[in-house]
Short mmCIF file of C-alpha atoms and ligand atoms in Angstrom, two decimals:
data_model
loop_
_atom_site.label_atom_id
_atom_site.label_comp_id
_atom_site.label_asym_id
_atom_site.label_seq_id
_atom_site.Cartn_x
_atom_site.Cartn_y
_atom_site.Cartn_z
CA MET A 1 -42.91 -0.73 -13.95
CA HIS A 2 -39.55 -1.35 -15.54
CA LEU A 3 -37.28 1.64 -16.10
CA ASN A 4 -36.29 1.39 -19.74
CA ASN A 5 -32.86 2.31 -21.03
CA GLU A 6 -30.88 1.45 -24.11
CA VAL A 7 -27.77 0.39 -22.16
CA ILE A 8 -27.39 -0.64 -18.54
CA ILE A 9 -23.98 -1.21 -16.99
CA LEU A 10 -23.67 -3.60 -14.08
CA GLY A 11 -20.83 -2.67 -11.71
CA GLY A 12 -19.29 0.75 -11.11
CA GLY A 13 -15.63 -0.19 -10.80
CA LEU A 14 -13.06 1.15 -13.25
CA SER A 15 -14.58 -0.97 -16.03
CA GLY A 16 -18.15 0.16 -15.51
CA LEU A 17 -17.18 3.84 -15.25
CA SER A 18 -14.82 3.60 -18.24
CA MET A 19 -17.67 2.08 -20.25
CA ALA A 20 -20.02 4.88 -19.24
CA TYR A 21 -17.43 7.55 -20.09
CA ASN A 22 -16.67 6.07 -23.50
CA LEU A 23 -20.30 5.43 -24.47
CA VAL A 24 -21.02 9.11 -23.87
CA LYS A 25 -17.89 10.16 -25.72
CA VAL A 26 -18.23 7.85 -28.73
CA CYS A 27 -21.93 8.28 -29.47
CA GLY A 28 -23.63 10.28 -26.78
CA LEU A 29 -25.30 7.22 -25.25
CA LYS A 30 -26.30 7.72 -21.64
CA PRO A 31 -26.20 4.39 -19.87
CA ILE A 32 -27.39 3.76 -16.33
CA VAL A 33 -24.64 2.45 -14.02
CA ILE A 34 -25.70 0.13 -11.20
CA GLU A 35 -23.21 -0.40 -8.39
CA ALA A 36 -23.76 -2.60 -5.35
CA GLY A 37 -21.21 -0.91 -3.09
CA ASP A 38 -21.52 2.36 -1.19
CA ARG A 39 -18.99 4.02 -3.48
CA PHE A 40 -17.78 3.65 -7.03
CA GLY A 41 -14.35 2.33 -7.96
CA GLY A 42 -14.41 -1.38 -7.00
CA LEU A 43 -10.83 -2.40 -6.27
CA LEU A 44 -9.65 1.19 -6.67
CA LYS A 45 -10.63 2.12 -3.16
CA THR A 46 -8.67 4.42 -0.85
CA VAL A 47 -9.59 4.63 2.81
CA GLU A 48 -8.51 7.39 5.20
CA LYS A 49 -7.99 6.67 8.91
CA ASN A 50 -6.20 8.82 11.48
CA GLY A 51 -4.41 10.80 8.78
CA PHE A 52 -3.20 7.66 6.96
CA LEU A 53 -4.47 6.76 3.49
CA PHE A 54 -4.57 3.16 2.34
CA ASP A 55 -5.36 1.72 -1.08
CA VAL A 56 -7.27 -1.19 0.33
CA GLY A 57 -7.63 -2.95 -3.03
CA GLY A 58 -3.90 -3.65 -2.93
CA SER A 59 -1.01 -1.65 -4.34
CA HIS A 60 -2.12 0.10 -7.54
CA ILE A 61 0.23 2.05 -9.79
CA LEU A 62 -0.40 3.48 -13.25
CA PHE A 63 1.72 2.17 -16.09
CA SER A 64 1.23 0.86 -19.61
CA ARG A 65 3.16 -0.33 -22.62
CA ASP A 66 1.00 2.02 -24.66
CA LYS A 67 1.91 5.66 -24.02
CA ASN A 68 -1.36 6.97 -25.48
CA ILE A 69 -3.44 4.80 -23.19
CA LEU A 70 -1.39 5.91 -20.22
CA LYS A 71 -1.93 9.52 -21.26
CA GLU A 72 -5.67 8.96 -21.48
CA LEU A 73 -5.76 7.58 -17.94
CA LEU A 74 -3.50 10.29 -16.52
CA TYR A 75 -5.79 12.90 -18.07
CA PHE A 76 -8.33 12.13 -15.33
CA LEU A 77 -5.78 13.09 -12.68
CA LYS A 78 -5.15 16.53 -14.23
CA ASP A 79 -1.87 17.64 -12.55
CA ASN A 80 -2.39 15.46 -9.53
CA TYR A 81 0.23 12.81 -10.25
CA ILE A 82 3.85 12.04 -9.66
CA GLN A 83 6.27 10.01 -11.75
CA HIS A 84 8.44 7.34 -10.14
CA TYR A 85 11.39 5.22 -11.18
CA ARG A 86 10.60 1.80 -9.75
CA ASN A 87 12.66 0.79 -6.71
CA THR A 88 11.39 -2.62 -5.82
CA TYR A 89 12.89 -5.69 -4.13
CA ILE A 90 12.55 -9.33 -3.31
CA TYR A 91 13.24 -10.24 0.28
CA TYR A 92 15.70 -13.05 -0.15
CA TRP A 93 16.90 -15.73 2.21
CA ASN A 94 19.61 -14.61 4.67
CA LYS A 95 17.85 -11.29 5.12
CA ARG A 96 18.95 -9.73 1.87
CA PHE A 97 17.02 -7.51 -0.49
CA ILE A 98 17.49 -8.47 -4.14
CA LYS A 99 16.43 -6.10 -6.85
CA TYR A 100 13.23 -6.96 -8.74
CA PRO A 101 12.81 -8.63 -11.22
CA PHE A 102 14.93 -11.38 -9.68
CA GLU A 103 16.77 -12.23 -12.90
CA ASN A 104 17.94 -8.61 -13.09
CA GLY A 105 18.99 -8.64 -9.45
CA ILE A 106 21.23 -11.70 -9.68
CA TYR A 107 24.28 -9.44 -9.43
CA MET A 108 23.37 -8.92 -5.76
CA LEU A 109 23.68 -12.65 -4.96
CA ASP A 110 26.77 -14.49 -3.70
CA PRO A 111 29.27 -15.57 -6.40
CA ILE A 112 28.42 -19.25 -5.87
CA GLU A 113 24.73 -18.58 -6.56
CA ARG A 114 25.54 -16.47 -9.60
CA TYR A 115 27.69 -19.32 -10.88
CA GLU A 116 24.85 -21.83 -10.36
CA ILE A 117 22.46 -19.62 -12.30
CA LEU A 118 24.87 -18.97 -15.14
CA LYS A 119 25.79 -22.65 -15.48
CA ASP A 120 22.13 -23.51 -15.57
CA ILE A 121 21.37 -20.96 -18.26
CA ILE A 122 24.24 -22.17 -20.43
CA GLU A 123 23.00 -25.77 -20.11
CA LEU A 124 19.52 -24.59 -21.01
CA VAL A 125 20.76 -22.84 -24.15
CA VAL A 126 22.73 -25.93 -25.21
CA LYS A 127 19.68 -28.15 -24.70
CA ARG A 128 17.55 -25.73 -26.66
CA GLU A 129 20.07 -25.76 -29.51
CA LYS A 130 20.00 -29.56 -29.54
CA ASP A 131 16.23 -29.45 -29.41
CA VAL A 132 16.11 -31.84 -26.47
CA LEU A 133 14.05 -29.62 -24.17
CA LYS A 134 10.50 -30.81 -23.61
CA LYS A 135 7.97 -28.09 -24.42
CA PRO A 136 6.28 -26.81 -21.22
CA ARG A 137 2.62 -27.62 -20.61
CA ASN A 138 1.96 -25.62 -17.47
CA LEU A 139 3.36 -22.81 -15.32
CA LEU A 140 5.71 -25.04 -13.34
CA GLU A 141 7.28 -26.55 -16.45
CA TRP A 142 7.43 -23.13 -18.08
CA PHE A 143 9.53 -21.71 -15.25
CA TYR A 144 12.13 -24.47 -15.70
CA TYR A 145 11.96 -24.13 -19.48
CA VAL A 146 12.52 -20.35 -19.59
CA PHE A 147 14.55 -19.59 -16.47
CA GLY A 148 16.30 -22.87 -15.65
CA LYS A 149 16.40 -24.74 -12.35
CA ALA A 150 18.33 -22.28 -10.19
CA ILE A 151 16.25 -19.15 -10.78
CA SER A 152 13.04 -21.19 -10.67
CA GLU A 153 13.82 -22.92 -7.39
CA LYS A 154 15.46 -19.98 -5.65
CA TYR A 155 12.62 -17.55 -6.28
CA LEU A 156 9.98 -18.10 -8.95
CA ILE A 157 8.50 -21.34 -7.66
CA PRO A 158 8.39 -20.47 -3.94
CA TYR A 159 6.92 -17.03 -4.68
CA ASN A 160 4.30 -18.32 -7.08
CA LEU A 161 3.33 -21.15 -4.75
CA LYS A 162 2.72 -18.53 -2.12
CA LEU A 163 0.70 -16.30 -4.42
CA TRP A 164 -1.37 -19.03 -6.10
CA LYS A 165 -1.57 -21.42 -3.15
CA ARG A 166 -2.05 -24.40 -5.44
CA ASP A 167 -0.04 -26.81 -7.55
CA LEU A 168 1.55 -24.69 -10.29
CA ARG A 169 0.79 -27.46 -12.78
CA GLU A 170 -2.87 -26.42 -12.52
CA ILE A 171 -2.03 -23.08 -14.16
CA SER A 172 -1.95 -23.03 -17.92
CA LEU A 173 0.46 -21.31 -20.27
CA GLU A 174 -2.31 -18.92 -21.24
CA TRP A 175 -1.45 -16.99 -18.09
CA VAL A 176 2.23 -16.37 -18.70
CA GLY A 177 1.98 -14.32 -21.91
CA ASP A 178 2.83 -10.75 -21.00
CA ARG A 179 2.45 -11.10 -17.28
CA VAL A 180 5.55 -12.97 -16.22
CA PRO A 181 8.48 -10.99 -17.50
CA GLN A 182 10.51 -13.09 -19.95
CA PRO A 183 14.06 -11.82 -19.64
CA PRO A 184 16.44 -11.45 -22.53
CA LEU A 185 19.26 -13.95 -22.10
CA ASP A 186 21.66 -11.05 -22.28
CA ASP A 187 20.17 -9.55 -19.09
CA ILE A 188 20.67 -12.77 -17.10
CA ILE A 189 24.27 -13.13 -18.25
CA LYS A 190 25.07 -9.49 -17.54
CA SER A 191 23.47 -9.68 -14.13
CA ALA A 192 25.23 -12.97 -13.29
CA VAL A 193 28.64 -11.44 -14.00
CA GLY A 194 27.80 -8.40 -11.93
CA ILE A 195 26.41 -5.83 -14.35
CA PRO A 196 23.11 -4.33 -13.17
CA THR A 197 20.27 -4.26 -15.72
CA GLU A 198 16.58 -3.39 -15.63
CA GLY A 199 13.72 -5.73 -16.51
CA TYR A 200 9.95 -5.55 -16.92
CA LYS A 201 10.71 -2.19 -18.47
CA HIS A 202 7.21 -1.00 -19.29
CA GLN A 203 6.62 -0.77 -15.54
CA LEU A 204 9.98 0.82 -14.71
CA ILE A 205 8.48 4.29 -14.82
CA PHE A 206 5.14 4.46 -13.12
CA TYR A 207 2.68 7.11 -11.98
CA TYR A 208 0.67 7.66 -8.85
CA PRO A 209 -1.73 10.36 -7.62
CA ILE A 210 -0.08 13.00 -5.41
CA ARG A 211 -3.20 13.37 -3.31
CA GLY A 212 -6.09 11.03 -2.62
CA GLY A 213 -4.51 7.62 -3.30
CA ILE A 214 -5.55 5.56 -6.31
CA TYR A 215 -9.19 6.54 -5.76
CA ALA A 216 -8.26 9.95 -7.25
CA LEU A 217 -8.50 8.27 -10.66
CA ILE A 218 -12.10 7.27 -9.99
CA GLU A 219 -12.91 10.78 -8.74
CA GLY A 220 -11.50 12.18 -11.98
CA ILE A 221 -13.73 9.94 -14.12
CA LEU A 222 -16.77 10.59 -11.91
CA ASP A 223 -16.32 14.36 -12.40
CA HIS A 224 -16.90 13.86 -16.12
CA LEU A 225 -19.83 11.50 -15.69
CA LEU A 226 -21.58 13.86 -13.29
CA LYS A 227 -21.06 16.78 -15.67
CA ASP A 228 -22.79 14.66 -18.32
CA SER A 229 -25.64 14.09 -15.82
CA LEU A 230 -25.36 10.35 -16.02
CA ASP A 231 -27.66 8.18 -13.95
CA LEU A 232 -25.21 6.56 -11.51
CA ARG A 233 -26.73 4.37 -8.84
CA LEU A 234 -24.99 3.34 -5.64
CA LYS A 235 -25.94 0.74 -3.01
CA GLU A 236 -28.05 -1.04 -5.60
CA LYS A 237 -27.24 -4.66 -6.24
CA ALA A 238 -28.35 -6.57 -9.32
CA VAL A 239 -30.12 -9.66 -7.97
CA SER A 240 -31.80 -11.13 -11.00
CA ILE A 241 -31.39 -11.03 -14.77
CA THR A 242 -33.84 -12.48 -17.25
CA LEU A 243 -32.69 -12.90 -20.82
CA ASP A 244 -35.27 -12.36 -23.53
CA GLU A 245 -35.19 -12.16 -27.33
CA ASP A 246 -34.75 -8.39 -27.63
CA ARG A 247 -34.71 -7.14 -24.03
CA VAL A 248 -32.86 -7.95 -20.84
CA PHE A 249 -34.81 -7.59 -17.60
CA ILE A 250 -32.84 -6.69 -14.50
CA GLU A 251 -34.03 -6.70 -10.95
CA THR A 252 -31.99 -4.89 -8.33
CA THR A 253 -32.36 -4.38 -4.59
CA LYS A 254 -34.10 -1.10 -5.41
CA GLY A 255 -35.99 -1.46 -8.67
CA GLU A 256 -36.65 -3.09 -12.02
CA TYR A 257 -35.11 -2.24 -15.37
CA LYS A 258 -35.19 -3.37 -18.96
CA ALA A 259 -32.48 -2.68 -21.49
CA ARG A 260 -31.62 -3.44 -25.08
CA TYR A 261 -27.99 -3.95 -24.15
CA VAL A 262 -26.38 -4.82 -20.87
CA VAL A 263 -22.70 -4.51 -20.12
CA SER A 264 -21.73 -6.69 -17.19
CA THR A 265 -18.52 -5.97 -15.30
CA ILE A 266 -19.54 -7.96 -12.22
CA PRO A 267 -17.72 -11.23 -11.55
CA VAL A 268 -18.89 -13.89 -14.03
CA PRO A 269 -19.79 -16.46 -11.35
CA GLU A 270 -22.08 -13.85 -9.72
CA LEU A 271 -23.66 -12.99 -13.08
CA ILE A 272 -24.38 -16.63 -13.81
CA LYS A 273 -25.80 -17.12 -10.33
CA ILE A 274 -28.38 -14.33 -10.84
CA THR A 275 -29.27 -15.21 -14.45
CA ARG A 276 -32.71 -16.81 -14.29
CA ASN A 277 -33.49 -18.58 -17.53
CA THR A 278 -30.22 -20.27 -18.36
CA GLU A 279 -29.28 -23.63 -19.70
CA GLY A 280 -27.99 -26.05 -17.10
CA GLU A 281 -24.68 -26.12 -18.92
CA LEU A 282 -23.99 -22.46 -18.14
CA LYS A 283 -24.38 -23.15 -14.42
CA ARG A 284 -22.05 -26.13 -14.72
CA TYR A 285 -19.36 -23.87 -16.19
CA VAL A 286 -19.25 -21.82 -12.96
CA ARG A 287 -17.33 -24.64 -11.32
CA GLU A 288 -14.54 -24.13 -13.83
CA LEU A 289 -14.03 -20.48 -12.89
CA ASP A 290 -11.12 -20.58 -10.50
CA TYR A 291 -9.79 -17.63 -8.50
CA ASN A 292 -7.96 -16.47 -5.40
CA SER A 293 -9.22 -14.06 -2.78
CA LEU A 294 -7.14 -11.36 -1.14
CA LEU A 295 -6.82 -9.83 2.29
CA VAL A 296 -5.30 -6.36 2.32
CA ILE A 297 -4.05 -5.04 5.64
CA GLY A 298 -3.25 -1.34 5.91
CA ILE A 299 -0.82 -0.40 8.65
CA GLY A 300 0.12 3.09 9.82
CA ALA A 301 3.44 2.92 11.62
CA LYS A 302 7.05 4.11 11.73
CA THR A 303 9.64 2.77 9.32
CA SER A 304 13.16 3.61 8.32
CA ILE A 305 12.52 2.44 4.74
CA LYS A 306 12.12 5.70 2.87
CA ASN A 307 12.81 4.84 -0.74
CA MET A 308 11.46 1.38 -1.58
CA HIS A 309 8.14 1.05 -3.38
CA TRP A 310 7.20 -2.54 -2.77
CA ILE A 311 8.79 -5.85 -1.70
CA TYR A 312 7.96 -9.47 -2.59
CA PHE A 313 8.28 -12.21 0.02
CA PRO A 314 8.64 -15.80 -1.24
CA GLN A 315 9.15 -17.26 2.27
CA GLU A 316 6.48 -19.67 3.50
CA ASP A 317 6.80 -18.57 7.11
CA ILE A 318 6.10 -14.89 6.33
CA VAL A 319 2.38 -14.35 6.09
CA PHE A 320 2.16 -11.77 3.27
CA HIS A 321 3.43 -12.21 -0.27
CA ARG A 322 3.91 -8.50 -0.90
CA ILE A 323 4.02 -5.23 0.99
CA ALA A 324 3.88 -1.73 -0.50
CA PHE A 325 5.02 1.54 1.01
CA LEU A 326 2.25 3.88 -0.15
CA SER A 327 3.86 6.84 1.61
CA ASN A 328 6.87 6.32 -0.67
CA TYR A 329 4.48 6.65 -3.65
CA SER A 330 3.24 9.99 -2.28
CA PRO A 331 4.17 11.67 1.03
CA TYR A 332 0.54 12.73 1.42
CA MET A 333 -0.43 9.13 2.15
CA ALA A 334 0.72 9.38 5.80
CA PRO A 335 1.38 11.98 8.51
CA GLN A 336 4.95 13.26 8.72
CA ASP A 337 7.53 10.70 9.91
CA ARG A 338 5.01 7.92 9.61
CA ALA A 339 4.44 5.34 6.89
CA SER A 340 1.37 3.99 5.23
CA ILE A 341 2.07 0.34 4.39
CA ILE A 342 -0.20 -2.28 2.91
CA ALA A 343 0.35 -6.01 3.18
CA GLU A 344 -1.30 -8.41 0.73
CA ILE A 345 -2.20 -11.98 1.63
CA SER A 346 -3.64 -14.19 -1.09
CA ILE A 347 -6.12 -16.87 -0.12
CA ASN A 348 -7.25 -19.91 -2.06
CA PRO A 349 -11.01 -20.11 -1.35
CA ARG A 350 -10.91 -23.88 -1.87
CA GLU A 351 -8.65 -24.14 1.17
CA ASN A 352 -10.00 -21.31 3.27
CA SER A 353 -13.25 -19.49 2.50
CA SER A 354 -13.45 -17.49 5.75
CA PRO A 355 -9.95 -16.56 6.89
CA ASN A 356 -9.29 -15.57 10.48
CA ILE A 357 -8.61 -11.88 9.88
CA ASN A 358 -7.56 -11.03 13.46
CA SER A 359 -4.94 -13.71 13.51
CA LEU A 360 -3.63 -12.68 10.07
CA VAL A 361 -3.37 -9.06 11.24
CA SER A 362 -1.38 -10.07 14.36
CA LYS A 363 0.91 -12.27 12.29
CA THR A 364 1.42 -9.45 9.77
CA ILE A 365 2.44 -6.97 12.47
CA ASN A 366 4.75 -9.51 14.12
CA ASP A 367 6.39 -10.33 10.80
CA LEU A 368 6.85 -6.65 9.91
CA GLU A 369 8.43 -6.01 13.33
CA ASP A 370 10.64 -9.11 13.25
CA LEU A 371 11.86 -8.21 9.76
CA GLY A 372 12.73 -4.73 11.02
CA ILE A 373 10.42 -3.15 8.47
CA ILE A 374 8.41 -1.24 11.05
CA GLU A 375 9.60 -0.01 14.42
CA ARG A 376 8.48 -2.34 17.19
CA GLY A 377 5.39 -1.01 18.96
CA SER A 378 4.92 1.84 16.47
CA VAL A 379 1.64 0.70 14.87
CA GLU A 380 -0.93 3.50 15.17
CA THR A 381 -3.59 2.47 12.70
CA ILE A 382 -4.89 -0.74 11.14
CA VAL A 383 -7.38 -1.13 8.31
CA THR A 384 -8.44 -4.41 6.69
CA GLN A 385 -10.34 -5.28 3.54
CA PHE A 386 -11.19 -8.73 2.21
CA TRP A 387 -11.84 -9.24 -1.51
CA LYS A 388 -13.55 -12.44 -2.54
CA TYR A 389 -12.41 -12.04 -6.16
CA ALA A 390 -8.87 -10.75 -6.69
CA TYR A 391 -6.75 -13.05 -8.86
CA ILE A 392 -8.14 -15.00 -11.78
CA VAL A 393 -6.62 -18.46 -12.00
CA TYR A 394 -5.92 -19.45 -15.59
CA ASN A 395 -6.62 -23.16 -15.22
CA HIS A 396 -6.54 -25.44 -18.23
CA SER A 397 -10.23 -24.97 -19.03
CA HIS A 398 -10.16 -21.17 -18.76
CA ARG A 399 -10.22 -20.39 -22.48
CA LYS A 400 -12.93 -22.90 -23.36
CA THR A 401 -15.08 -21.89 -20.39
CA MET A 402 -14.96 -18.17 -21.12
CA LYS A 403 -15.51 -18.70 -24.83
CA TYR A 404 -18.72 -20.55 -24.07
CA ILE A 405 -19.93 -18.06 -21.48
CA THR A 406 -19.24 -14.88 -23.50
CA ALA A 407 -20.89 -16.35 -26.61
CA TYR A 408 -23.91 -17.41 -24.55
CA TYR A 409 -24.53 -13.94 -23.11
CA ARG A 410 -23.71 -12.22 -26.40
CA ARG A 411 -26.72 -13.97 -27.98
CA TYR A 412 -28.93 -12.05 -25.55
CA ASN A 413 -27.14 -8.72 -26.01
CA VAL A 414 -25.27 -8.98 -22.72
CA PHE A 415 -21.63 -7.98 -23.20
CA LEU A 416 -19.01 -8.99 -20.67
CA THR A 417 -16.00 -6.83 -19.90
CA GLY A 418 -13.57 -5.99 -17.08
CA ARG A 419 -11.21 -8.00 -14.96
CA PHE A 420 -13.88 -10.17 -13.39
CA GLY A 421 -16.55 -9.61 -16.05
CA LEU A 422 -14.36 -11.26 -18.67
CA TRP A 423 -12.42 -13.31 -16.11
CA GLU A 424 -9.05 -12.03 -17.27
CA TYR A 425 -5.95 -10.90 -15.48
CA SER A 426 -6.34 -7.33 -16.71
CA ASN A 427 -4.71 -4.24 -15.32
CA MET A 428 -6.21 -0.76 -15.45
CA ASP A 429 -4.83 0.06 -18.90
CA LYS A 430 -6.33 -3.11 -20.36
CA VAL A 431 -9.66 -2.46 -18.67
CA TRP A 432 -9.68 1.01 -20.23
CA VAL A 433 -8.82 -0.33 -23.70
CA MET A 434 -11.54 -2.98 -23.45
CA ALA A 435 -14.08 -0.32 -22.46
CA LYS A 436 -13.11 1.84 -25.44
CA GLU A 437 -13.37 -1.07 -27.86
CA LEU A 438 -16.69 -2.28 -26.51
CA SER A 439 -18.14 1.24 -26.58
CA ASN A 440 -17.20 1.54 -30.25
CA LYS A 441 -18.83 -1.80 -30.91
CA ILE A 442 -22.09 -0.97 -29.12
CA CYS A 443 -22.26 2.46 -30.76
CA SER A 444 -21.75 0.97 -34.18
CA ILE A 445 -24.39 -1.72 -33.58
CA LEU A 446 -26.77 1.06 -32.61
CA ASN A 447 -25.65 2.92 -35.70
CA LYS A 448 -24.62 5.86 -33.65
CA VAL A 449 -20.97 6.24 -34.43
CA ALA A 450 -20.03 9.87 -34.14
C1 FAD B 501 -3.95 -6.80 -5.69
C2 FAD B 501 -4.17 -6.12 -7.01
C3 FAD B 501 -3.26 -5.18 -7.44
C4 FAD B 501 -3.43 -4.56 -8.67
N1 FAD B 501 -2.51 -3.64 -9.07
C5 FAD B 501 -2.65 -3.01 -10.24
C6 FAD B 501 -1.69 -2.05 -10.65
O1 FAD B 501 -0.72 -1.76 -9.96
N2 FAD B 501 -1.89 -1.43 -11.86
C7 FAD B 501 -2.95 -1.72 -12.67
O2 FAD B 501 -3.06 -1.13 -13.75
N3 FAD B 501 -3.89 -2.63 -12.29
C8 FAD B 501 -3.76 -3.28 -11.09
N4 FAD B 501 -4.71 -4.20 -10.69
C9 FAD B 501 -5.87 -4.46 -11.58
C10 FAD B 501 -7.02 -3.45 -11.35
O3 FAD B 501 -7.42 -3.49 -10.02
C11 FAD B 501 -8.20 -3.84 -12.24
O4 FAD B 501 -7.82 -3.83 -13.59
C12 FAD B 501 -9.44 -2.95 -12.11
O5 FAD B 501 -9.60 -2.40 -10.85
C13 FAD B 501 -10.66 -3.80 -12.48
O6 FAD B 501 -11.82 -3.03 -12.44
P1 FAD B 501 -13.23 -3.71 -12.73
O7 FAD B 501 -14.22 -2.61 -12.79
O8 FAD B 501 -13.12 -4.62 -13.89
O9 FAD B 501 -13.52 -4.65 -11.45
P2 FAD B 501 -13.95 -4.24 -9.97
O10 FAD B 501 -13.06 -3.20 -9.46
O11 FAD B 501 -14.04 -5.50 -9.20
O12 FAD B 501 -15.41 -3.62 -10.13
C14 FAD B 501 -16.56 -4.43 -10.23
C15 FAD B 501 -17.70 -3.70 -9.51
O13 FAD B 501 -18.90 -4.46 -9.64
C16 FAD B 501 -19.64 -4.30 -8.45
N5 FAD B 501 -20.60 -5.41 -8.34
C17 FAD B 501 -20.35 -6.73 -8.09
N6 FAD B 501 -21.49 -7.42 -8.07
C18 FAD B 501 -22.49 -6.55 -8.32
C19 FAD B 501 -23.91 -6.68 -8.46
N7 FAD B 501 -24.54 -7.86 -8.32
N8 FAD B 501 -24.64 -5.56 -8.73
C20 FAD B 501 -24.04 -4.34 -8.90
N9 FAD B 501 -22.69 -4.18 -8.77
C21 FAD B 501 -21.93 -5.26 -8.49
C22 FAD B 501 -18.56 -4.33 -7.38
O14 FAD B 501 -19.04 -3.76 -6.17
C23 FAD B 501 -17.45 -3.52 -8.03
O15 FAD B 501 -17.52 -2.16 -7.70
C24 FAD B 501 -4.55 -4.88 -9.48
C25 FAD B 501 -5.49 -5.81 -9.03
C26 FAD B 501 -5.31 -6.43 -7.81
C27 FAD B 501 -6.30 -7.46 -7.32
#
């Protein structure tokens, strides 16, 4: 017998839980949440080992351009959060730390490099005035177009090659939008002549839980959902979905359900894989959904770096592209005089679908020791977590592909949302906004607006 419910949510990460919270709040709907993992939260996962806490979904901080949205998210943490002024660097060649974003840290470079950058920017402005600059068609061309040759080749291109692990011409301009900070010209000039400035300002002040790591946010939301006696199911994986005229049938590893509306926050390729009665075309679209995986390595060790938040590494011979000092976000993330550090290594599944984790861990520790970031021989604890889906790749067919897929499912009352559900590069604030908007929509369709 199928368990019947008006709305079923697939996936209990931040998106799924935000949907559940908002459906209750907007119109009192009580959806069932089905989560495959053994805990809720998806990427927002904090693991404790030997007194160290690691956010094993990668470094997560709370920030937003929209103060109200930020406030709504912080509400779930009650008083359990701390405010930080970002102190973040790029590890530059010749063992120097340059302030992030790079274009605001130019003042820390040698005069000859500052001159190169400034000259380049002036030439760029002149070309723009004369209208002789070719409009960019992809990420690589966009870097040259916006930042000029020097900044692009010194940092942006090597770093992005390391993060994306593919030809940057494969990435469309759809991706750049808000995500790659576009600096005011004034900032670059000031920085080049030696005046410090700040960039990517909506992230300059950020927030982090005092206790419990980023998972504290999930705990805060769960508190509300449990008070509302919501049906939240763990260790239950959706394995089959059948689309019908006015009902969606879902089979999980534990039972069978039917719903009028389904909200899917699970990765789109997985949803398509388990959808039974689809057109061949939908299956063909899966091939267009490009992504990168991520290995996160948590390391408990000793460090003398007590004030930095995170560091980017554009160098090819250093294994990770970013490390974060979680114990500098909150001292409760590690025992006294120890540090909780996470290293992030992005992996292109087309090149490497089953990375050798042991060898990447050894290389990470060696690199951290050689760079002088951790004290040699001081590693006490190691934790690893591999994420198949981490970074959405905005290839040139991204928009068309997702337009087709969302419209297809929408016809059968299956709504897609979330970072992997909608296949978008969304941060927590965006995920929350999308959940609010979709809840309003579903409530109004059901004529239940409060
Ligand atoms: C490295 C990294 C760093 C980030 N840093 C930040 C940051 O600093 N600030 C910020 O705001 N955002 C950050 N983000 C973005 C943030 O992680 C996401 O916006 C958010 O976690 C997405 O939540 P989600 O629920 O959409 O996806 P997920 O967290 O992936 O949740 C999806 C859930 O679906 C479940 N699932 C999958 N398949 C099935 C199935 N068949 N049946 C049932 N359940 C299933 C999964 O187990 C998972 O729990 C970062 C992301 C990454 C990768």
